XYZ file of C-alpha atoms in Angstrom:
705
model
C 35.874 19.060 46.639
C 33.409 20.746 44.418
C 34.681 23.741 42.234
C 33.186 27.016 43.797
C 32.327 28.320 40.359
C 30.163 25.429 39.698
C 26.236 26.129 39.467
C 24.029 23.563 41.183
C 21.188 21.794 39.444
C 18.599 19.947 41.406
C 16.141 17.563 39.550
C 14.011 14.553 40.675
C 15.927 11.619 39.164
C 19.336 10.516 38.325
C 18.200 9.787 34.534
C 17.070 13.493 34.116
C 20.344 14.696 35.827
C 22.356 12.555 33.308
C 20.458 14.007 30.414
C 20.638 17.756 31.530
C 24.394 17.199 32.282
C 25.028 16.592 28.892
C 23.436 19.584 27.671
C 24.671 21.961 30.350
C 28.327 20.834 30.536
C 30.970 20.862 33.122
C 30.257 24.141 34.700
C 27.081 22.539 36.253
C 26.850 20.205 38.933
C 23.648 17.867 38.915
C 22.011 16.410 41.716
C 18.899 14.359 42.006
C 16.493 14.529 44.996
C 14.683 11.399 44.062
C 11.295 12.876 44.408
C 9.915 14.578 47.237
C 12.554 15.552 50.147
C 9.741 16.513 52.718
C 6.016 15.466 53.343
C 3.507 15.368 56.035
C 4.696 12.795 58.743
C 3.429 9.025 58.618
C 1.609 7.864 61.447
C 0.204 11.463 62.714
C -2.204 14.107 61.071
C 0.629 16.556 60.463
C -2.066 19.319 60.011
C -2.774 22.028 62.794
C -6.586 22.214 62.438
C -6.958 24.854 65.148
C -4.087 27.081 63.754
C -5.257 27.801 60.112
C -4.582 24.148 58.901
C -0.909 24.899 58.853
C 1.088 21.585 57.720
C 3.819 20.394 59.715
C 6.525 18.917 57.079
C 9.219 16.677 58.143
C 12.034 14.863 56.307
C 11.621 11.406 56.014
C 14.718 9.122 57.633
C 15.379 7.630 54.471
C 15.975 11.076 52.914
C 18.055 12.657 55.938
C 21.480 11.654 54.270
C 20.525 12.627 50.675
C 19.188 16.345 52.203
C 22.328 16.855 54.120
C 24.211 16.200 50.768
C 22.115 18.567 48.997
C 22.573 21.219 51.867
C 26.510 20.995 51.327
C 26.244 21.072 47.451
C 24.113 24.260 47.777
C 26.456 25.851 50.334
C 29.476 25.287 48.088
C 27.536 26.326 44.775
C 28.016 29.637 42.974
C 24.164 29.438 41.905
C 21.254 27.071 42.365
C 18.744 26.074 39.889
C 15.739 24.138 40.728
C 14.744 22.103 37.445
C 11.991 19.957 38.760
C 9.098 19.036 36.669
C 6.836 21.590 35.106
C 3.634 21.251 36.941
C 2.157 21.782 40.595
C 3.860 18.670 41.836
C 7.266 19.854 40.407
C 6.847 23.350 41.846
C 6.108 22.006 45.135
C 9.353 19.849 45.194
C 11.363 22.913 44.076
C 9.862 25.080 47.080
C 10.428 22.117 49.470
C 13.840 21.790 48.237
C 14.602 25.336 48.747
C 13.175 25.187 52.292
C 15.336 22.248 53.467
C 18.587 23.265 51.878
C 18.008 26.982 52.194
C 20.843 29.359 52.240
C 19.220 32.713 52.981
C 22.306 34.378 51.432
C 21.602 32.813 47.983
C 18.762 33.220 45.326
C 17.343 29.920 43.931
C 16.484 30.033 40.485
C 13.270 28.154 38.971
C 13.781 26.763 35.557
C 10.972 25.218 33.624
C 11.179 23.529 30.354
C 8.666 20.708 28.787
C 11.284 19.032 26.750
C 14.695 18.095 27.623
C 16.479 19.245 24.377
C 19.146 21.550 23.991
C 17.230 24.432 22.746
C 14.606 24.169 25.334
C 16.869 23.576 28.231
C 19.213 26.568 27.364
C 16.377 28.790 26.920
C 14.937 27.815 30.284
C 18.383 28.676 31.992
C 18.568 31.946 30.147
C 15.381 33.198 31.675
C 14.842 31.574 35.040
C 12.032 32.770 37.513
C 11.385 32.404 41.193
C 9.228 29.837 42.634
C 5.571 30.283 41.799
C 4.066 30.335 45.304
C 0.420 30.108 44.152
C 1.220 26.824 42.382
C 2.852 25.510 45.406
C -0.168 26.559 47.585
C -2.714 24.722 45.249
C -0.563 21.753 45.594
C -0.166 22.122 49.371
C -3.984 22.439 49.519
C -4.538 19.190 47.573
C -2.132 17.466 50.047
C -3.778 18.677 53.161
C -7.245 17.971 51.895
C -6.462 14.435 51.078
C -4.720 14.092 54.527
C -7.622 15.365 56.340
C -9.984 13.069 54.521
C -7.571 10.141 54.914
C -6.781 10.394 58.478
C -10.347 11.347 59.607
C -12.476 8.764 57.435
C -10.096 5.796 58.011
C -10.398 5.466 61.583
C -14.380 5.386 60.844
C -13.687 2.725 58.355
C -11.611 0.835 60.857
C -14.384 0.831 63.229
C -17.403 0.357 61.101
C -16.077 -1.970 58.262
C -12.610 -3.364 58.634
C -9.278 -2.639 60.039
C -6.350 -1.306 57.996
C -8.741 0.430 55.466
C -8.186 3.868 54.164
C -10.225 6.514 52.098
C -9.252 8.946 49.690
C -11.187 12.234 48.368
C -10.735 11.241 44.595
C -10.110 7.688 44.943
C -13.462 7.209 46.766
C -15.446 9.058 43.976
C -13.656 6.718 41.371
C -14.790 3.674 43.381
C -18.307 5.205 43.327
C -18.232 5.443 39.649
C -17.559 1.831 39.153
C -20.012 0.621 41.982
C -22.749 2.769 40.314
C -22.215 1.206 36.892
C -22.197 -2.344 38.632
C -25.580 -1.667 40.100
C -26.894 -0.459 36.728
C -25.641 -3.787 35.271
C -27.078 -5.911 38.117
C -30.718 -4.009 37.777
C -30.542 -4.073 33.999
C -33.337 -6.218 32.711
C -32.449 -7.251 29.076
C -35.224 -7.131 26.460
C -35.495 -9.528 23.434
C -35.290 -8.016 19.908
C -34.753 -9.401 16.357
C -32.659 -8.349 13.593
C -33.540 -9.611 9.977
C -30.905 -9.353 7.110
C -31.838 -10.378 3.598
C -29.069 -11.509 1.318
C -29.521 -10.203 -2.347
C -27.674 -9.770 -5.598
C -28.023 -7.995 -8.969
C -29.280 -10.644 -11.403
C -27.330 -13.176 -9.648
C -24.127 -11.091 -10.311
C -21.341 -11.133 -7.634
C -20.788 -9.802 -5.156
C -23.828 -10.528 -3.316
C -24.394 -8.260 -0.326
C -26.901 -8.102 2.828
C -29.326 -5.444 3.574
C -30.998 -4.865 7.046
C -34.648 -4.597 7.553
C -35.261 -1.007 9.093
C -38.921 -0.541 8.906
C -41.669 0.056 6.532
C -41.739 2.371 3.451
C -44.334 4.783 4.870
C -41.679 5.696 7.640
C -43.092 3.316 10.431
C -40.439 1.457 12.531
C -40.632 -2.164 13.051
C -40.037 -3.356 16.654
C -39.585 -7.213 16.482
C -39.533 -8.577 20.004
C -40.535 -12.181 19.533
C -39.781 -15.301 17.480
C -43.233 -15.210 16.259
C -43.152 -11.747 14.888
C -39.939 -12.442 13.215
C -40.987 -15.580 11.573
C -44.136 -13.800 10.147
C -41.951 -11.010 8.784
C -39.567 -13.531 7.508
C -42.206 -15.250 5.492
C -43.336 -12.225 3.807
C -39.683 -11.107 2.995
C -39.027 -14.544 1.414
C -41.982 -13.995 -1.061
C -41.227 -10.479 -1.759
C -39.984 -8.602 -4.831
C -36.863 -6.335 -4.222
C -36.188 -3.032 -5.948
C -33.438 -0.379 -5.336
C -35.390 2.533 -4.044
C -32.502 4.997 -4.021
C -28.571 5.208 -3.997
C -27.046 7.971 -2.109
C -22.938 8.375 -2.392
C -21.173 10.902 -0.396
C -17.457 11.894 -0.114
C -16.380 11.913 3.459
C -13.320 13.472 4.969
C -11.922 11.876 7.987
C -9.437 14.010 10.211
C -6.634 12.752 12.533
C -6.952 12.875 16.131
C -4.696 15.433 17.760
C -1.190 14.754 19.733
C -1.569 13.050 23.048
C -2.629 14.687 26.418
C -2.083 12.755 29.620
C -5.556 11.296 29.512
C -5.831 10.430 25.925
C -2.243 8.635 25.940
C -3.362 6.580 28.932
C -6.591 5.746 27.113
C -4.708 4.696 23.771
C -2.157 2.911 25.531
C -4.684 0.434 26.967
C -6.693 0.092 23.761
C -3.759 -0.605 21.645
C -0.968 -1.841 24.119
C -2.868 -2.981 26.880
C -0.820 -0.865 29.188
C -2.085 0.192 32.515
C -2.371 3.927 33.290
C 0.422 3.368 35.929
C 2.675 1.342 33.420
C 1.966 4.122 30.662
C 3.119 6.947 32.986
C 6.179 5.232 34.217
C 7.316 4.407 30.875
C 6.554 7.872 29.601
C 8.604 9.221 32.495
C 11.768 7.314 31.260
C 11.305 8.673 27.733
C 10.791 12.074 28.833
C 13.790 12.008 31.215
C 15.970 10.756 28.702
C 17.727 7.222 27.699
C 21.034 6.496 26.246
C 20.751 6.522 22.177
C 24.241 5.273 21.112
C 26.643 8.158 20.249
C 23.923 10.685 21.224
C 24.227 9.734 24.874
C 20.936 10.385 27.151
C 18.395 12.022 25.003
C 14.926 13.106 26.238
C 12.777 11.427 23.696
C 9.385 13.028 24.248
C 7.928 16.308 25.725
C 6.460 16.088 29.293
C 3.858 13.748 29.662
C 1.733 15.330 32.299
C -0.388 17.773 30.227
C -4.157 18.521 29.307
C -3.194 20.530 26.293
C -3.234 19.665 22.782
C -1.142 22.797 21.660
C 2.001 22.028 19.637
C 5.214 24.522 19.282
C 5.319 25.969 15.877
C 8.970 24.573 15.473
C 7.691 21.096 16.152
C 4.954 21.635 13.523
C 7.307 22.633 11.117
C 9.773 19.704 11.480
C 6.797 17.241 11.397
C 5.541 18.893 8.176
C 9.143 18.760 6.675
C 9.255 14.934 7.690
C 5.813 14.050 6.232
C 6.987 15.887 2.853
C 10.105 14.015 2.610
C 8.695 10.372 3.612
C 5.433 10.597 1.794
C 5.304 13.457 -0.608
C 3.172 16.762 -0.694
C -0.096 15.182 -1.287
C 0.094 13.628 2.285
C 0.304 17.239 3.527
C -3.162 19.140 4.655
C -3.811 22.573 2.955
C -2.402 24.213 5.892
C -0.894 22.974 9.174
C -3.358 22.003 11.817
C -3.933 23.514 15.273
C -6.008 21.471 17.863
C -8.584 23.033 20.263
C -8.380 21.263 23.711
C -11.574 20.032 25.205
C -10.468 19.049 28.506
C -11.989 20.894 31.577
C -9.575 23.580 32.816
C -7.067 22.765 30.091
C -3.746 24.867 30.679
C -2.996 26.139 27.324
C 0.458 27.086 28.012
C 1.263 23.568 27.985
C 2.078 21.420 25.231
C 0.549 17.843 23.957
C 2.742 15.016 24.422
C 5.030 14.466 21.409
C 8.452 13.281 20.358
C 11.190 15.849 20.681
C 12.145 15.245 17.076
C 9.869 14.151 14.307
C 12.974 12.762 12.361
C 13.779 10.487 15.150
C 11.905 7.458 13.778
C 11.064 4.557 16.106
C 12.934 2.220 14.013
C 16.146 4.396 14.230
C 16.238 3.899 17.791
C 14.718 0.456 18.178
C 18.090 -1.133 19.410
C 18.451 1.441 22.133
C 14.839 0.671 23.990
C 13.353 -1.959 25.641
C 10.051 -3.419 24.072
C 7.483 -1.414 26.431
C 9.517 1.771 25.907
C 9.709 1.197 22.074
C 5.910 0.475 21.898
C 4.789 3.437 23.767
C 7.497 5.805 21.942
C 6.012 4.387 18.679
C 2.493 5.224 19.493
C 3.401 8.957 20.660
C 5.371 9.496 17.491
C 2.858 8.074 15.079
C 0.139 10.051 16.851
C 2.099 13.315 16.488
C 3.286 12.753 12.680
C -0.387 11.542 11.804
C -1.770 14.815 13.369
C -0.234 16.705 10.525
C -1.106 14.491 7.736
C -3.727 14.909 5.000
C -7.162 13.725 5.959
C -8.289 10.291 4.625
C -11.001 10.336 1.890
C -13.926 8.042 1.806
C -17.065 7.316 -0.786
C -19.866 6.261 1.696
C -22.655 4.683 -0.067
C -26.071 4.064 1.468
C -28.632 1.944 -0.588
C -32.513 1.911 0.241
C -34.173 -1.330 -0.946
C -37.868 -2.035 -1.232
C -39.210 -5.259 -0.466
C -42.801 -5.402 -1.944
C -45.548 -7.914 -0.597
C -48.719 -7.356 1.199
C -46.872 -4.466 3.035
C -43.904 -2.515 1.558
C -40.790 -3.036 3.654
C -37.765 -0.995 3.620
C -34.013 -2.458 3.794
C -30.706 -0.488 3.917
C -27.140 -1.417 3.333
C -24.271 0.819 3.366
C -20.395 0.526 2.240
C -17.608 2.683 2.640
C -14.423 2.842 0.178
C -11.376 4.596 1.150
C -10.305 6.463 -1.893
C -7.180 8.213 -0.346
C -5.626 6.723 2.919
C -4.040 9.903 4.117
C -3.113 9.988 7.971
C -4.464 6.304 8.036
C -1.454 5.325 6.269
C 0.389 5.852 9.658
C -2.071 5.593 12.226
C -5.610 5.327 13.403
C -7.187 6.012 16.674
C -8.476 2.960 18.961
C -12.095 2.846 19.777
C -13.438 1.649 23.340
C -16.241 -0.394 21.776
C -15.825 -3.069 19.451
C -16.528 -2.004 15.867
C -17.634 -4.382 12.869
C -14.606 -5.190 11.092
C -16.401 -6.856 7.892
C -15.995 -4.839 4.781
C -19.136 -4.758 2.612
C -18.633 -4.677 -1.208
C -21.349 -3.428 -3.161
C -22.178 -4.221 -6.923
C -22.785 -1.053 -9.156
C -26.639 -0.193 -8.082
C -28.957 2.508 -9.443
C -32.401 3.550 -8.687
C -34.977 1.029 -10.033
C -32.589 -2.087 -10.326
C -34.213 -5.519 -9.739
C -32.643 -7.530 -7.178
C -32.494 -11.210 -6.615
C -33.470 -12.874 -3.352
C -30.792 -15.241 -2.036
C -31.389 -15.979 1.521
C -32.671 -14.393 4.977
C -31.137 -14.451 8.199
C -33.123 -13.708 11.193
C -30.996 -13.199 14.481
C -32.216 -13.066 18.050
C -30.612 -10.307 20.224
C -30.955 -8.832 23.601
C -30.432 -5.161 24.891
C -27.328 -4.898 26.734
C -26.289 -2.895 29.872
C -23.522 -0.175 29.583
C -20.345 -1.922 29.757
C -17.996 -2.149 32.843
C -15.240 0.546 32.658
C -11.789 -0.483 31.429
C -8.714 1.499 32.051
C -9.386 3.657 29.141
C -12.991 4.261 29.647
C -12.374 4.957 33.462
C -9.754 7.644 32.649
C -11.939 9.031 29.989
C -15.068 9.455 32.610
C -12.593 10.973 35.245
C -11.327 13.435 32.646
C -14.970 14.169 31.380
C -16.322 14.866 34.800
C -13.243 16.941 36.074
C -12.154 14.513 38.577
C -8.581 14.853 39.581
C -5.989 16.337 37.272
C -4.218 14.334 34.535
C -1.347 13.368 37.287
C -3.814 11.760 39.504
C -5.633 9.439 37.087
C -2.749 6.511 37.191
C -2.204 6.668 40.926
C -5.861 6.693 41.694
C -6.676 3.731 39.449
C -3.781 1.716 41.222
C -4.762 2.789 44.787
C -8.424 1.476 44.583
C -7.065 -1.869 43.090
C -4.581 -2.076 45.908
C -6.842 -1.247 48.702
C -9.236 -4.315 47.225
C -12.202 -2.086 46.797
C -12.034 -2.631 42.923
C -10.755 -5.862 41.088
C -9.717 -6.260 37.239
C -11.638 -9.306 35.574
C -10.685 -9.909 31.922
C -9.749 -6.353 31.381
C -12.766 -4.450 33.182
C -13.196 -3.043 36.628
C -15.871 -4.755 39.192
C -16.238 -3.648 42.720
C -15.210 -6.208 45.206
C -17.723 -6.692 48.223
C -15.510 -4.383 50.363
C -15.955 -1.905 47.758
C -19.664 -2.057 47.706
C -19.623 -1.980 51.627
C -17.141 0.797 51.924
C -18.635 2.894 48.916
C -22.307 2.595 50.483
C -21.199 3.848 53.916
C -19.326 6.659 52.703
C -22.136 7.869 50.279
C -24.540 7.562 53.114
C -22.635 9.702 55.500
C -20.697 11.968 53.261
C -23.015 12.754 50.388
C -21.423 16.024 49.833
C -17.799 14.830 49.607
C -18.221 11.348 47.904
C -19.842 13.287 44.820
C -18.671 13.756 41.301
C -19.928 17.273 41.394
C -18.063 18.336 44.647
C -14.968 16.669 43.629
C -14.872 18.498 40.126
C -15.771 21.865 41.970
C -12.878 21.259 44.399
C -10.411 20.974 41.350
C -11.910 24.398 40.274
C -11.012 25.888 43.650
C -7.512 24.337 43.436
C -7.063 25.989 40.159
C -8.179 29.395 41.687
C -5.660 28.818 44.334
C -2.990 28.358 41.496
C -4.094 31.626 39.761
C -3.956 33.496 42.947
C -7.522 34.164 43.043
C -8.130 32.451 46.428
C -6.142 31.701 49.560
C -5.608 27.871 50.236
C -6.579 28.262 53.994
C -10.079 29.611 53.209
C -10.564 26.864 50.563
C -9.519 24.330 53.312
C -11.729 25.743 56.000
C -15.062 25.939 53.558
C -14.461 22.197 53.149
C -13.619 21.181 56.790
C -16.617 22.633 58.641
C -19.403 20.712 56.941
C -17.043 17.712 56.628
C -16.377 17.541 60.205
C -20.026 17.878 61.132
C -20.918 14.881 58.784
C -17.959 13.055 60.282
C -19.140 13.417 64.027
C -22.509 12.302 62.974
C -21.252 9.218 61.143
C -19.121 8.198 64.149
C -22.468 8.347 66.218
C -24.936 6.817 63.695
C -23.037 4.744 61.175
C -23.869 0.833 61.763
C -21.212 -1.776 61.802
C -20.815 -3.409 58.076
C -20.875 -7.246 58.230
C -18.764 -8.393 55.099
C -19.916 -11.992 53.767
C -17.138 -14.366 53.274
C -16.390 -15.496 49.775
C -16.834 -19.129 49.234
C -14.075 -21.055 47.628
C -16.191 -24.069 46.623
C -13.978 -26.518 48.352
C -14.551 -28.242 51.457
C -12.689 -28.146 54.710
C -10.085 -30.925 54.870
C -10.671 -31.446 58.631
C -14.433 -31.309 59.208
C -16.048 -30.979 55.640
C -17.813 -27.568 56.017
C -17.342 -25.096 53.400
C -14.057 -23.162 53.060
C -14.291 -19.262 52.730
C -11.880 -16.347 51.833
C -11.273 -14.125 54.722
C -9.245 -11.030 55.162
C -6.803 -10.582 58.013
C -4.037 -8.293 59.015
C -1.726 -9.634 56.501
C -4.433 -9.796 53.650
C -6.540 -12.497 52.414
C -6.432 -16.115 53.659
C -8.670 -19.313 53.615
C -10.417 -20.612 56.551
C -13.257 -22.964 57.635
C -16.672 -21.761 57.684
C -17.140 -23.726 60.953
C -14.906 -21.368 62.970
C -14.501 -21.259 66.083
C -15.268 -24.995 66.401
C -12.945 -25.640 63.485
C -9.654 -23.524 63.277
C -8.460 -24.831 59.922
C -6.763 -22.177 57.773
C -4.539 -22.107 54.775
C -2.912 -19.595 52.702
C -5.044 -17.824 49.953
C -4.524 -19.642 46.743
C -4.122 -17.862 43.293
C -5.061 -20.189 40.413
C -2.591 -19.902 37.702
C -4.033 -21.922 34.776
C -1.016 -24.184 34.726
C -0.931 -27.858 35.479
C 1.409 -29.752 37.888
C 4.187 -31.589 35.867
C 4.214 -34.364 38.611
C 0.560 -35.251 38.979
C -1.438 -33.088 36.379
C -3.552 -31.052 39.176
C -3.760 -27.177 39.271
C -0.920 -25.174 40.367
C -1.658 -22.171 42.731
C 0.281 -19.411 44.287
C 0.860 -19.662 48.149
C 2.378 -17.682 50.848
C 4.901 -19.076 53.145
C 4.608 -18.381 57.207
C 7.742 -15.761 56.341
C 5.114 -13.891 53.764
C 6.983 -15.232 50.884
C 5.364 -16.158 47.621
C 5.856 -19.608 45.959
C 3.809 -22.210 43.772
C 2.697 -25.507 44.648
C 0.344 -28.289 43.638
C -3.308 -28.479 44.840
C -2.787 -32.080 45.298
C -0.645 -31.336 48.529
C 0.118 -33.284 50.810
C -0.132 -36.248 48.189
C 1.869 -34.328 45.638
C 4.705 -32.132 47.063
C 5.797 -30.249 44.060
C 6.732 -26.461 44.439
C 8.802 -24.025 42.621
C 9.824 -20.358 43.468
C 9.284 -19.242 39.770
C 5.629 -18.461 38.498
C 4.289 -21.151 36.168
C 2.701 -19.935 33.107
C -0.505 -21.025 31.587
C 0.980 -21.909 28.144
C 3.004 -25.189 27.474
C 6.521 -25.460 26.363
C 6.468 -25.316 22.419
C 9.295 -27.943 22.121
C 8.110 -30.740 24.516
C 4.827 -29.697 25.937
C 6.212 -29.204 29.517
C 5.593 -26.577 32.239
C 6.979 -23.054 31.380
C 8.155 -20.938 34.620
C 8.733 -17.003 34.325
C 12.399 -16.015 34.816
C 12.343 -12.335 34.352
C 11.197 -11.771 30.682
C 11.779 -15.107 29.566
C 9.824 -18.242 29.851
C 12.064 -21.561 30.793
C 10.861 -25.202 30.313
C 10.790 -27.147 33.593
C 11.476 -30.222 31.406
C 13.591 -29.390 28.544
C 16.030 -26.789 27.839
C 13.698 -24.597 25.884
C 14.057 -20.681 26.806
C 11.848 -18.016 24.928
C 10.253 -14.852 25.285
C 6.984 -14.766 27.432
C 3.775 -14.176 25.400
C 2.727 -11.776 27.538
C -0.689 -11.048 26.342
C -1.667 -14.765 26.253
C -0.299 -15.133 29.676
C -2.518 -12.098 30.992
C -5.792 -13.661 29.197
C -5.369 -17.073 30.595
C -4.273 -16.248 34.246
C -7.269 -16.654 36.450
C -8.138 -14.551 39.238
């Protein structure tokens, strides 16, 4: 029996409830809703288009028992607090909770905090507010928009492309971005060019160094497009006299990056940890909601991880500066504390950046309480925040122009950068999307007029390159720069377009599948105003206007739906059936000898004979694992049983009947060279008694898709 004097607090997760319970004490009863308790129904539209687009919300069967428990707890409570996450989604969950558990005689208090610390939580409970209905309406509008697009366009895709497909407002634009980039790459025509480097020294002193040909002394640029042109210039440079034309040294400061936003965290976690956006957000949620840290109990380790602001609370800045002073000394502090300007479109400056809840809680201190992934992400967040308040790094950047005199006077250039004070780089440096030249050039002491000795020449043929394919990091960056979606949508968007087989990841970059190309082309042709970057970004602005109570959500939906429905009806009449080509496997049918192809059925991909219907041979879709059979040495593949269970077998079947339920790994046993299989987070040898941690990154790189 619950004590009537207890106050009820409802949050989304048990972990968050546990952390809050430690802070609030025994006078509060903590309950978890396990996410949403109401949603639009599955299997039907759930939106009354004829009556102002009113949604029909239902409690899923799986949540019925939980909702009844929450109703009883609300009835018995002396006060009710809704402590769901501090964003639109959290506001909507709070509203749904109030609606389904509602006791009209009681007031529901909404409490909002962006870090689960004693100070922040108690302050929130001292000044609760009512539910912010404009925020709820903005989330409702997003949900209804996505339902209208999904439930109206999906049947069109079933009819014109393939059954069981679905479309999404934001996801379809993300697919378009990747498809457009792939077509740029396909259409790209590389152009040949040559780069010429000359190795020089000052009176044959060490170190020698290389300088790059950049043009002629008179300012004319040299474009070298053929080997013949390169050889002509090479001959001239081999006979030239080299003099230092000028030396310029500048003192340069490099400032640290700001603390993380959702977008920059996802980008950096991919660059440095190879975490997907989905992985990053799942781990960050755990760090935010709280983890057991020894005698401290459950502790929230970071601030809320869905944010587009780089603002940091003054108390956190003060603590960080104190930590830096104690750890590194005064010289590692900037002249004044830093404040960062948020560049993201529509950033909400009332929010905070993602940072550790305590700067003095070093990663090493809590290492034993976190799993590997939690520790790596916490370490990244902690270092980024602390580094953001450290002194700038100082460099001496030297540029040397060199004249090569022959029948023409050529200009060569070299540069070197010397770090004279590491500053924030002692702790952390931001990752980069593009590969950088890691080579450090060391120059001798050079002055104008110095004579240089020619040591060698190195012409190199190169070709212009197309824009690179998107990675997790660059796709998130592009979505943010174009105002597509909100911070909370990036991870599910990227996951969804892969799960729907529109996009595949190959060696860390995204490529459209044939299905992705075909679906994108159909949608772009018939819905150009919706599958459009500008439209999607403008819609986010309209949702923001709803959130700020500048517009009413039914008006926004109405403005969208009228032209959308017109395009839909026209597409139903005129869109042509898309014929997807089967993907050849490179193998022959064991029955008739015709090529085997990959097809897609109601249960996903399978392999079939291209001679169908004359030959009806089929087999399960095989995923190559990069591992060899321990019995016959042939390749191992992933198979699906008739009961839809995954197992692993030899490509030599039926001659070799080796199978295992544990995923084979591409690397061999370090003790005996035998087959390693994955057992949770460990690799077990199939042959000897070896057990060890899985080399995750090596496995990812070697697994063949």
